[in-house]
PDB file of C-alpha atoms in Angstrom:
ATOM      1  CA  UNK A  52      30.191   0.236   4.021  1.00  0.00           C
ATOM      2  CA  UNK A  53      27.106  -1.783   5.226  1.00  0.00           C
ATOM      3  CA  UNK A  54      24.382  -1.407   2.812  1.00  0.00           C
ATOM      4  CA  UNK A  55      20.997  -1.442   4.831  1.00  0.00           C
ATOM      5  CA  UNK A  56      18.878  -3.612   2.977  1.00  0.00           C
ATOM      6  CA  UNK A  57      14.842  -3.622   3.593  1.00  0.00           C
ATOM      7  CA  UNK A  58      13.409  -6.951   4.351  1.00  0.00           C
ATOM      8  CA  UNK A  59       9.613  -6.932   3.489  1.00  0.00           C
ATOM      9  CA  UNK A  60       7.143  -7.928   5.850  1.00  0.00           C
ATOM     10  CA  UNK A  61       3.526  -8.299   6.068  1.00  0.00           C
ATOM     11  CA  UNK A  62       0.663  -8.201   8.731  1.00  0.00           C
ATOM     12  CA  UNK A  63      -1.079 -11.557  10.735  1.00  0.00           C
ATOM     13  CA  UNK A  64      -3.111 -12.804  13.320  1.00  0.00           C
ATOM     14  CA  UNK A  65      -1.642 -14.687  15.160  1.00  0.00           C
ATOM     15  CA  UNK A  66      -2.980 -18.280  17.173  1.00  0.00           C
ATOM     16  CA  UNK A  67      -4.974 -17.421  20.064  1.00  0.00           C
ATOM     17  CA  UNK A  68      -5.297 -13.936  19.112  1.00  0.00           C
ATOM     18  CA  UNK A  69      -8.037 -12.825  16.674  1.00  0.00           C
ATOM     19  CA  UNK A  70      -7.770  -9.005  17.777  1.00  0.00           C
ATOM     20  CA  UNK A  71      -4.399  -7.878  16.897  1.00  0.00           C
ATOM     21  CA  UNK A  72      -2.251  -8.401  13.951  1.00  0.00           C
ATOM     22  CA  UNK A  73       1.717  -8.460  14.148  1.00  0.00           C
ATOM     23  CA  UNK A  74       3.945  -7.643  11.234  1.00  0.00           C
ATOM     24  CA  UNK A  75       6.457 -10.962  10.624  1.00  0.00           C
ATOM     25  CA  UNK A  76       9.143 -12.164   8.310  1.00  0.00           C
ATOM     26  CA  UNK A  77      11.014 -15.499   7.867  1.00  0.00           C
ATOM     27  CA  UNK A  78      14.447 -15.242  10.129  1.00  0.00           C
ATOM     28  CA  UNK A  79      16.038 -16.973   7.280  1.00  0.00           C
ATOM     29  CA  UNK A  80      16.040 -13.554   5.448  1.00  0.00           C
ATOM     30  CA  UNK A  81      17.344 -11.373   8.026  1.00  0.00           C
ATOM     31  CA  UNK A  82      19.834 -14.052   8.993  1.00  0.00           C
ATOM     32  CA  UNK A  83      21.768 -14.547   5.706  1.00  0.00           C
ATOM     33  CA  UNK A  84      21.773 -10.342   4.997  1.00  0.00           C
ATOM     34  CA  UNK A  85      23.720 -10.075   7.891  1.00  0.00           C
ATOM     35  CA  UNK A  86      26.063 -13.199   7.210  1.00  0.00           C
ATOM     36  CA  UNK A  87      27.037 -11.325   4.102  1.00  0.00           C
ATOM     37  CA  UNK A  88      27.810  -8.006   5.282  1.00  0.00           C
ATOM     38  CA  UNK A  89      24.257  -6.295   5.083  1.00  0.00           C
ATOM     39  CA  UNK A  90      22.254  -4.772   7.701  1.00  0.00           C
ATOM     40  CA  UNK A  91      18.727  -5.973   7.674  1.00  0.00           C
ATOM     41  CA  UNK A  92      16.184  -3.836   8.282  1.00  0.00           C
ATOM     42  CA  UNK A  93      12.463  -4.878   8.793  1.00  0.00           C
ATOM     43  CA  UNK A  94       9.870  -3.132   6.498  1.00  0.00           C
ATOM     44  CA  UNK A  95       6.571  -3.005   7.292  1.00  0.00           C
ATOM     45  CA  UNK A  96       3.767  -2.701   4.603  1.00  0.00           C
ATOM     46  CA  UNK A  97       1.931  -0.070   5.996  1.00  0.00           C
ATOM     47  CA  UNK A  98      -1.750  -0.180   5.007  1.00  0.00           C
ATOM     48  CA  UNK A  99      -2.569   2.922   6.592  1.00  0.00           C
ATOM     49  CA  UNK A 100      -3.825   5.945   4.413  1.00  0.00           C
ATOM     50  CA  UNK A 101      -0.909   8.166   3.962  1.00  0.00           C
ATOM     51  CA  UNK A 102       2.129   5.810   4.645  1.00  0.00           C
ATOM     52  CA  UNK A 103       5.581   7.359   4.298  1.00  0.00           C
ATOM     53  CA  UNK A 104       6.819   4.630   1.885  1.00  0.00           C
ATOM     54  CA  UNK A 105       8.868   6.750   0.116  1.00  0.00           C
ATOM     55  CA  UNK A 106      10.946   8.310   3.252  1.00  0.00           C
ATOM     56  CA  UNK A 107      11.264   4.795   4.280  1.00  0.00           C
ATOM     57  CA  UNK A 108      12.942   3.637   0.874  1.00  0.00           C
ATOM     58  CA  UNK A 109      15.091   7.028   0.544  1.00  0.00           C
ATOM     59  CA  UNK A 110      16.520   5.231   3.565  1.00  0.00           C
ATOM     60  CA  UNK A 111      17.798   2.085   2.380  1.00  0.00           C
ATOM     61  CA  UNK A 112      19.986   0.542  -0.280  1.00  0.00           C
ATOM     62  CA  UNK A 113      17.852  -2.223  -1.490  1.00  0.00           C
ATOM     63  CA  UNK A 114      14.782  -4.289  -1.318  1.00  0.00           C
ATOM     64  CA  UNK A 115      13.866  -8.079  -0.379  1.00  0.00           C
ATOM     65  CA  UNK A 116       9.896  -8.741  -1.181  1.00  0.00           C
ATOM     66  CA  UNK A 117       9.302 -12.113   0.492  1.00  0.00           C
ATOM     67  CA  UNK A 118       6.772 -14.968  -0.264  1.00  0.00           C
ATOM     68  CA  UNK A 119       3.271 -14.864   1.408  1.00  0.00           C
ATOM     69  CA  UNK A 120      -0.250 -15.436  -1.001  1.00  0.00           C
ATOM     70  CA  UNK A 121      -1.517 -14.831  -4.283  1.00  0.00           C
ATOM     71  CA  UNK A 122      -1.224 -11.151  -5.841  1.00  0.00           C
ATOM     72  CA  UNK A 123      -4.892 -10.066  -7.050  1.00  0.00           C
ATOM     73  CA  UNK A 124      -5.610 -11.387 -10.578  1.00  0.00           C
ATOM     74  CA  UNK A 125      -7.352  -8.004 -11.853  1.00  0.00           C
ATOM     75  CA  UNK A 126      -4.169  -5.735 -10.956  1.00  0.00           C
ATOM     76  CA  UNK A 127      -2.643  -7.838 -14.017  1.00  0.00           C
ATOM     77  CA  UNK A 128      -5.576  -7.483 -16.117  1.00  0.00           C
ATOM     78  CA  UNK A 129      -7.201 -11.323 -15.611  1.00  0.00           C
ATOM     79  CA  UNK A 130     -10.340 -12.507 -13.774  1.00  0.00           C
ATOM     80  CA  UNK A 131      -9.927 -15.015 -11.220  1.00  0.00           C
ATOM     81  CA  UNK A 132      -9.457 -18.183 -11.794  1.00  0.00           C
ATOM     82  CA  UNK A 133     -10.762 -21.608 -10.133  1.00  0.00           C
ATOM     83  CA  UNK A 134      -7.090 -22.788  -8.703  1.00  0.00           C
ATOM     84  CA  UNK A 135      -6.109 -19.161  -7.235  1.00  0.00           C
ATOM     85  CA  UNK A 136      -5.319 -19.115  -3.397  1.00  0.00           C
ATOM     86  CA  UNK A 137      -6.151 -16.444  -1.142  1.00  0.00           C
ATOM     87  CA  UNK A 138      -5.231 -12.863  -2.153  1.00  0.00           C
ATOM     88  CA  UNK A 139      -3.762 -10.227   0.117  1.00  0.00           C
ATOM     89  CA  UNK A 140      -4.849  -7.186  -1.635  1.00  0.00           C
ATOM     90  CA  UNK A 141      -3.792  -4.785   0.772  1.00  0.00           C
ATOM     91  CA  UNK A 142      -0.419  -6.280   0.703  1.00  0.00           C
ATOM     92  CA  UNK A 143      -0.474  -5.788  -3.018  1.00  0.00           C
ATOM     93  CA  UNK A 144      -1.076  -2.350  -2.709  1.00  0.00           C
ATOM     94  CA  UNK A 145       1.492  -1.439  -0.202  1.00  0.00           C
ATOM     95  CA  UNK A 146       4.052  -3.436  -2.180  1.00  0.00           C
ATOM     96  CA  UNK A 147       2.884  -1.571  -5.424  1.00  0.00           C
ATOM     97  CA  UNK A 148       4.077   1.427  -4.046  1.00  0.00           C
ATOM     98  CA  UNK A 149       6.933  -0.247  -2.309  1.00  0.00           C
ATOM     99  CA  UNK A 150       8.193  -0.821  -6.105  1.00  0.00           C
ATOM    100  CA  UNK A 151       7.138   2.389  -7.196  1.00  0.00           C
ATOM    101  CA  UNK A 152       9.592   4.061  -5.008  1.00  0.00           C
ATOM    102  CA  UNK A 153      12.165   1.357  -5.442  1.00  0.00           C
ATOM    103  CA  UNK A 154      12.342   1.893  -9.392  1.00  0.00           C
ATOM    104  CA  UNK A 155      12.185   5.643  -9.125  1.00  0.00           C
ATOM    105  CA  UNK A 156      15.072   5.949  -6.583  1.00  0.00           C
ATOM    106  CA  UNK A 157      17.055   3.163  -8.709  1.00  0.00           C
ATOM    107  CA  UNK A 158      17.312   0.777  -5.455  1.00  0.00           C
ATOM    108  CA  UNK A 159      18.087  -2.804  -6.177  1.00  0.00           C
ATOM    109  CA  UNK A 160      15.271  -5.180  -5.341  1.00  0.00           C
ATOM    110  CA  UNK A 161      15.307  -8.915  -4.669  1.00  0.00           C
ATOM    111  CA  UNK A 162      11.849 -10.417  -5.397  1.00  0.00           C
ATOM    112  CA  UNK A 163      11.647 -14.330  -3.868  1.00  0.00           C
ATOM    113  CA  UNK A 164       8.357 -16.422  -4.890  1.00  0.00           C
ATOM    114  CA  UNK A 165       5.284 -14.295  -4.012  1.00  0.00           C
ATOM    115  CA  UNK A 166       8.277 -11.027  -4.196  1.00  0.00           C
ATOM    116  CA  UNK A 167       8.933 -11.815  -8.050  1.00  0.00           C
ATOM    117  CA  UNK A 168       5.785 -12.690  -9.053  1.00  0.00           C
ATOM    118  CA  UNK A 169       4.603  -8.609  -7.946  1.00  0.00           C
ATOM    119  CA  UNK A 170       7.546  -7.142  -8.640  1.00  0.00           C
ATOM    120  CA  UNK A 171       6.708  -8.907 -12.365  1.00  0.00           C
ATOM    121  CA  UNK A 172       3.106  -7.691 -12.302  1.00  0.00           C
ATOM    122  CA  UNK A 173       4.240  -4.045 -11.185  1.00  0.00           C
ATOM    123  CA  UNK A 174       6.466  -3.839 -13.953  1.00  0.00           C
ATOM    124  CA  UNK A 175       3.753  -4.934 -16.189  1.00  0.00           C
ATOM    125  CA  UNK A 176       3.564  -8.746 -16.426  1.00  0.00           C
ATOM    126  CA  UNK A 177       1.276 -11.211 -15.869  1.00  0.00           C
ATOM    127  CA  UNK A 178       1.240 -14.678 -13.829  1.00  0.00           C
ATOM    128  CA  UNK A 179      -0.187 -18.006 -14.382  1.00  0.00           C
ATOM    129  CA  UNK A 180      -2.368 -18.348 -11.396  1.00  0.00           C
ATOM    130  CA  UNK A 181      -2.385 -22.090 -10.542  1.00  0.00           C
ATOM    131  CA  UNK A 182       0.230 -23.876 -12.134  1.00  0.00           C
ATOM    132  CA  UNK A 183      -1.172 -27.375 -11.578  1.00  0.00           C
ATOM    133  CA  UNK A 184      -4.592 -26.615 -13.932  1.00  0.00           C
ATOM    134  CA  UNK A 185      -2.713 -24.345 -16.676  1.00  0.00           C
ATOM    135  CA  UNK A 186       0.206 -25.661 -16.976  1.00  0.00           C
ATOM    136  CA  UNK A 187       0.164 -29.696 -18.336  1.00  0.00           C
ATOM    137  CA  UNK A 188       2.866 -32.235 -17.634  1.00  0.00           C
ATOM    138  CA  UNK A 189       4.042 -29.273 -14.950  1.00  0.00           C
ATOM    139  CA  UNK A 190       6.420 -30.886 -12.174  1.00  0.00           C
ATOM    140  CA  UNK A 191       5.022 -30.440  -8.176  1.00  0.00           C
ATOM    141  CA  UNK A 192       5.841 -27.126  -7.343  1.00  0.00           C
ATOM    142  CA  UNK A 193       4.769 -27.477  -3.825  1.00  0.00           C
ATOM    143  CA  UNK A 194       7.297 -30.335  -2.545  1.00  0.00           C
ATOM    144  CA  UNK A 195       6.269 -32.358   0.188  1.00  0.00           C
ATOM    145  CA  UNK A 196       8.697 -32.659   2.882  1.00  0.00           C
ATOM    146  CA  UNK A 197      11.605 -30.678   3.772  1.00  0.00           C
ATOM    147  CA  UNK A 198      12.180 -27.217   2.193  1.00  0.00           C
ATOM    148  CA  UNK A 199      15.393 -26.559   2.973  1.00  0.00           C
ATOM    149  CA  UNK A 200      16.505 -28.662   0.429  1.00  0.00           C
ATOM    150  CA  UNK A 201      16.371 -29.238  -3.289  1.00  0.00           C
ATOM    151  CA  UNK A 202      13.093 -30.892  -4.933  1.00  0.00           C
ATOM    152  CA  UNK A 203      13.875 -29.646  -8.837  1.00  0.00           C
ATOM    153  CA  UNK A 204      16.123 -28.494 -10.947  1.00  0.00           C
ATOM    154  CA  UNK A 205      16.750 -25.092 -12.534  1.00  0.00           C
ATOM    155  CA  UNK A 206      18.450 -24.433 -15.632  1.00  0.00           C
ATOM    156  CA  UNK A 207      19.687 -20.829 -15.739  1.00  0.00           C
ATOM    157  CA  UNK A 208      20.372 -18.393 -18.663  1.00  0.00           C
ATOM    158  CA  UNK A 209      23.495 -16.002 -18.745  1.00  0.00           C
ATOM    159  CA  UNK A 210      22.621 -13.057 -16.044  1.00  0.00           C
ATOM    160  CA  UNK A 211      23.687 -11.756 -12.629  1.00  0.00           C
ATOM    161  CA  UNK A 212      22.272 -14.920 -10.636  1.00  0.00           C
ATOM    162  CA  UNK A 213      23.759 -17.544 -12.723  1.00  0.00           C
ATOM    163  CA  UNK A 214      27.269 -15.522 -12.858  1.00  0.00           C
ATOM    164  CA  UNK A 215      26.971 -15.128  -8.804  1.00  0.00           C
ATOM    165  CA  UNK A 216      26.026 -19.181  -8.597  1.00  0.00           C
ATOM    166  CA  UNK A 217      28.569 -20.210 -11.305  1.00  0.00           C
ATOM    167  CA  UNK A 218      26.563 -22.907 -12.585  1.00  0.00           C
ATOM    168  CA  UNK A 219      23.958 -23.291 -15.331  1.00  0.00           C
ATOM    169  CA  UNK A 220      22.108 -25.650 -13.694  1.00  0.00           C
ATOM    170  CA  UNK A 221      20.975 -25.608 -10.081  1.00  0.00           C
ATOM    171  CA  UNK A 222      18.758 -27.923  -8.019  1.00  0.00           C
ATOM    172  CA  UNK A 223      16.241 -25.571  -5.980  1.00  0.00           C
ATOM    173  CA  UNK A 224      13.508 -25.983  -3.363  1.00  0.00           C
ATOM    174  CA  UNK A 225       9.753 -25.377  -4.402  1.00  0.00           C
ATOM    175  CA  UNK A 226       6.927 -23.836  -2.505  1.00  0.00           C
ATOM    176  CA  UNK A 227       4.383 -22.087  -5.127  1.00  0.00           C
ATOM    177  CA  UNK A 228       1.456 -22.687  -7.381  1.00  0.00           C
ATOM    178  CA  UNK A 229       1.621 -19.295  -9.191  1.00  0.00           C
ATOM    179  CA  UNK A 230       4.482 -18.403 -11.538  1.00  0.00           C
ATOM    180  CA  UNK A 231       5.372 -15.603 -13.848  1.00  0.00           C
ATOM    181  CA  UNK A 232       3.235 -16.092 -17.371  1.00  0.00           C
ATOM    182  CA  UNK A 233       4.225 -12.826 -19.347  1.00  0.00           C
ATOM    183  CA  UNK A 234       7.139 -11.426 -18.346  1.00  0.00           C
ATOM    184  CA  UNK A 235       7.439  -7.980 -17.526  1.00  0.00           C
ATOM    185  CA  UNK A 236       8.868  -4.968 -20.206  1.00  0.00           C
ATOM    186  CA  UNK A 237      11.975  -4.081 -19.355  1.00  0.00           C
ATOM    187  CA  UNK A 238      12.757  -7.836 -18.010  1.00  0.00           C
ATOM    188  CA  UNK A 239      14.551 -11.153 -19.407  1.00  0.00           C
ATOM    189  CA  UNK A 240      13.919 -15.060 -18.037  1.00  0.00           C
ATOM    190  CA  UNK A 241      16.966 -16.374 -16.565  1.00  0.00           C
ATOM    191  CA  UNK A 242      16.225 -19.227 -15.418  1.00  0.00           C
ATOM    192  CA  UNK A 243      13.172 -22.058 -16.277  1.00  0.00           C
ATOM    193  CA  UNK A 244      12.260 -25.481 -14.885  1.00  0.00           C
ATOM    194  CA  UNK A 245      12.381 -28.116 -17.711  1.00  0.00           C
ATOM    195  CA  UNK A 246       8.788 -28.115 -17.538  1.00  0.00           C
ATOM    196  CA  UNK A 247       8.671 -24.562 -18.798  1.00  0.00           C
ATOM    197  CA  UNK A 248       8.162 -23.011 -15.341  1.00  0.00           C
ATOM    198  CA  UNK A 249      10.006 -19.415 -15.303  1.00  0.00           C
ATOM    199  CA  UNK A 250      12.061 -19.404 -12.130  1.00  0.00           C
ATOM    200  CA  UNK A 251      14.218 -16.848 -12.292  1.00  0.00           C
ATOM    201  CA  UNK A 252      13.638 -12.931 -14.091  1.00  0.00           C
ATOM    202  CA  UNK A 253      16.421 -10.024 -14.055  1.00  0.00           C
ATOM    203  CA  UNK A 254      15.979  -6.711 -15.090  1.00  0.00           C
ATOM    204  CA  UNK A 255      17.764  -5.900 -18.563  1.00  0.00           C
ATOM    205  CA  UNK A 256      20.170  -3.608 -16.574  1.00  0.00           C
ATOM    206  CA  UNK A 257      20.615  -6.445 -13.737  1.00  0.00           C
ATOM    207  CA  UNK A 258      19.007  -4.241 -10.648  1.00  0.00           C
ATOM    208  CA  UNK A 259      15.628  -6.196 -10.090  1.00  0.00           C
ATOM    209  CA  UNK A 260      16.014  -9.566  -9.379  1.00  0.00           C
ATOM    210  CA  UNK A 261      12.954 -12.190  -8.533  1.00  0.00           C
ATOM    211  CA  UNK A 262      13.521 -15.876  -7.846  1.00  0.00           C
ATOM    212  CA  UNK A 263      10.293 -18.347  -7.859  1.00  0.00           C
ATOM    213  CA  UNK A 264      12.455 -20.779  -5.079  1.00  0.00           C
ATOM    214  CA  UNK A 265      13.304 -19.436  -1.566  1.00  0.00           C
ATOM    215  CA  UNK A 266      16.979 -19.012  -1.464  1.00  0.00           C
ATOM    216  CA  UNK A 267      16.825 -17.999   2.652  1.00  0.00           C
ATOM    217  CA  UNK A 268      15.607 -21.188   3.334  1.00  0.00           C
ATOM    218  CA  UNK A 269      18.169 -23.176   1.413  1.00  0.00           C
ATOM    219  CA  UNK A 270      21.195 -20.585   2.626  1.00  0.00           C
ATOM    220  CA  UNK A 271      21.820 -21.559   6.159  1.00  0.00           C
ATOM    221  CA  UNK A 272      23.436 -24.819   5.215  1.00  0.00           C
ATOM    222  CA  UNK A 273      23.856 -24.746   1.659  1.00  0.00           C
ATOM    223  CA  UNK A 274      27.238 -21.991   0.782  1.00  0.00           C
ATOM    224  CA  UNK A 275      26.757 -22.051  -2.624  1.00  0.00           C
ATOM    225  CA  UNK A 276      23.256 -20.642  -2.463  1.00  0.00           C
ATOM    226  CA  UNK A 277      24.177 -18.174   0.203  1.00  0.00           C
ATOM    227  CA  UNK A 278      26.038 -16.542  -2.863  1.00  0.00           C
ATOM    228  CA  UNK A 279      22.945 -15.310  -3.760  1.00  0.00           C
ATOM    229  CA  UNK A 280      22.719 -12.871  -0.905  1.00  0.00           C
ATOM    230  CA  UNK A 281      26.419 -12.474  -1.174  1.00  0.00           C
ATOM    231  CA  UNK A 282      25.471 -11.080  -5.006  1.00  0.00           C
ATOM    232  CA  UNK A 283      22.619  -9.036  -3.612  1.00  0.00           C
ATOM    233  CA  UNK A 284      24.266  -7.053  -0.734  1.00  0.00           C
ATOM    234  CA  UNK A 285      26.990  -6.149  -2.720  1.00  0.00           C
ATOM    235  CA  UNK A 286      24.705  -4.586  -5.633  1.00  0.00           C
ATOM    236  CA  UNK A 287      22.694  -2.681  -2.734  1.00  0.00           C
ATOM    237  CA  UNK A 288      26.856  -1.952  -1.652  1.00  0.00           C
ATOM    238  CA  UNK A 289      27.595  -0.514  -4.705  1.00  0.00           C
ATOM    239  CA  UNK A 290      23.940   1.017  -5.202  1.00  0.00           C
ATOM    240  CA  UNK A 291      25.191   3.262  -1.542  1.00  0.00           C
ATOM    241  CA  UNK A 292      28.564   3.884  -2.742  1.00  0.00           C
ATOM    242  CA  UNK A 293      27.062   5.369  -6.053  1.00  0.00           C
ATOM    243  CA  UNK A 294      24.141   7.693  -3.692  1.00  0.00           C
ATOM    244  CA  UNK A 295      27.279   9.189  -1.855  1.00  0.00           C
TER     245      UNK A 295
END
C-alpha cells in the first residue's frame, strides 16, 4: 500500500527563455518519497480560472508544499514591510485552495519553509516577514555555504516530528528570512531556534506538519533526517488505509 503523495510545484521562466514558463520542484523531494515507500506525484499550482484542485487532491494521500518566495503580507492581515522579498501571489492563491481541499478531505500535509509558513497563514496565522529587522539578536537564517548540511540548532517540543527523529535537539540547515509570528488556531510550536525562531508547527491532532529547514535537502546523506519522510509517508499510509 503505496500512498501517493502530492509534491507541490510552482511555475518559472526559465534562462534563455522569457516566453514560456515550466512548472519545477527540487528532486530532493521526489527522491526521498520514493526511498520511503511513497509514490511521488508532481502537483502543479494551476493558476488558471477554474482549476480542478479538488479532483486532483481526492486523488492523493497527502501533501508536500515546498519552499519558493514570500506569501503576500495582506492575506495575513499586515502591510508590507521594508525587508519582505518578492511575493508570488498567484502561488498563494493556488496553494490557498490547495489547503482548503487538503483540510476538508482530512489529507496529511507536510509544509517545508515557504510550505509552513502558508499552510500557517491559511489556517489563520501570521509571519514575521524579515527576520533579520524584527527579530534582534536573531541567528543567520540564510547560511552561507553548503545547505545540505547543518548551520543551527533546533530544540524540539514533544510531537510527531520529534517522536519520528528521537531527539530533542537537532542541528538543521537554514534558508529563510520569514518565519511563523502567530501561530495558527488549531496548531502547537514544536520546535524553536534558541533565538526564538519557530521552526517547527504540528497540528493539535498531528496531520499538518510545517518545518522552517528543508529536510529533502539534508535527507540524501543524512538517515536520521530521512525519518522525517519515513514519518510522513506512513501518516499519508495510514491516511489511504483509513479512505478504503
Amino acid at each position: 500500500m503505496r500512498p501517493i503523495i502530492g509534491v507541490a510545484s510552482t511555475k518559472m521562466f526559465f534562462p534563455g527563455n522569457s516566453l514560456d514558463q515550466f512548472f519545477y520542484v527540487g528532486s530532493g523531494y521526489v527522491d526521498g518519497l520514493a526511498r520511503t515507500g511513497g509514490i511521488p506525484y508532481i502537483l502543479p499550482l494551476l493558476t488558471v480560472k477554474g482549476a480542478p484542485f479538488r479532483e486532483m487532491i481526492e486523488s492523493l494521500d497527502g501533501i508536500i508544499l515546498t519552499g519558493g518566495d514570500d506569501p503576500a503580507p495582506h492575506l495575513y492581515g499586515e502591510e508590507p514591510l521594508q525587508g519582505l522579498g518578492e511575493v508570488e501571489f498567484e502561488r498563494d492563491l493556488a496553494e490557498l485552495e490547495v489547503i482548503k481541499h487538503a483540510l476538508e478531505l482530512k489529507k496529511p500535509i507536510l509544509g517545508i519553509c515557504r510550505g509552513m509558513q502558508i499552510l500557517n497563514v491559511a489556517a489563520g496565522g501570521t509571519l514575521i516577514q524579515d527576520i533579520p529587522s524584527q527579530v534582534p539578536g536573531a541567528f543567520q537564517h540564510a547560511q552561507k555555504g553548503s545547505r545540505q548540511y547543518g548551520a543551527h540548532k533546533v530544540k524540539l517540543q514533544p510531537g510527531v516530528v520529534a517522536e519520528a527523529l528521537g531527539k530533542t535537539e537537532i542541528l538543521v540547515n537554514t534558508s529563510h528570512h520569514q518565519a511563523v509570528k502567530d501561530v495558527a488556531p488549531g496548531y502547537q510550536v514544536t520546535g524553536v531556534a534558541a533565538d526564538g525562531v519557530i521552526e517547527a508547527i504540528e497540528s493539535l491532532d498531528g496531520r499538518n506538519i510545517g518545518l522552517q529547514w528543508h529536510p529533502e535537502r539534508m535527507w540524501a546523506h543524512d538517515d536520521n533526517m530521512l525519518k522525517i519522510a519515513e514519518m510522513f509517508v506512513e501518516k499519508c499510509r495510514q491516511a489511504k488505509l483509513s479512505s478504503l
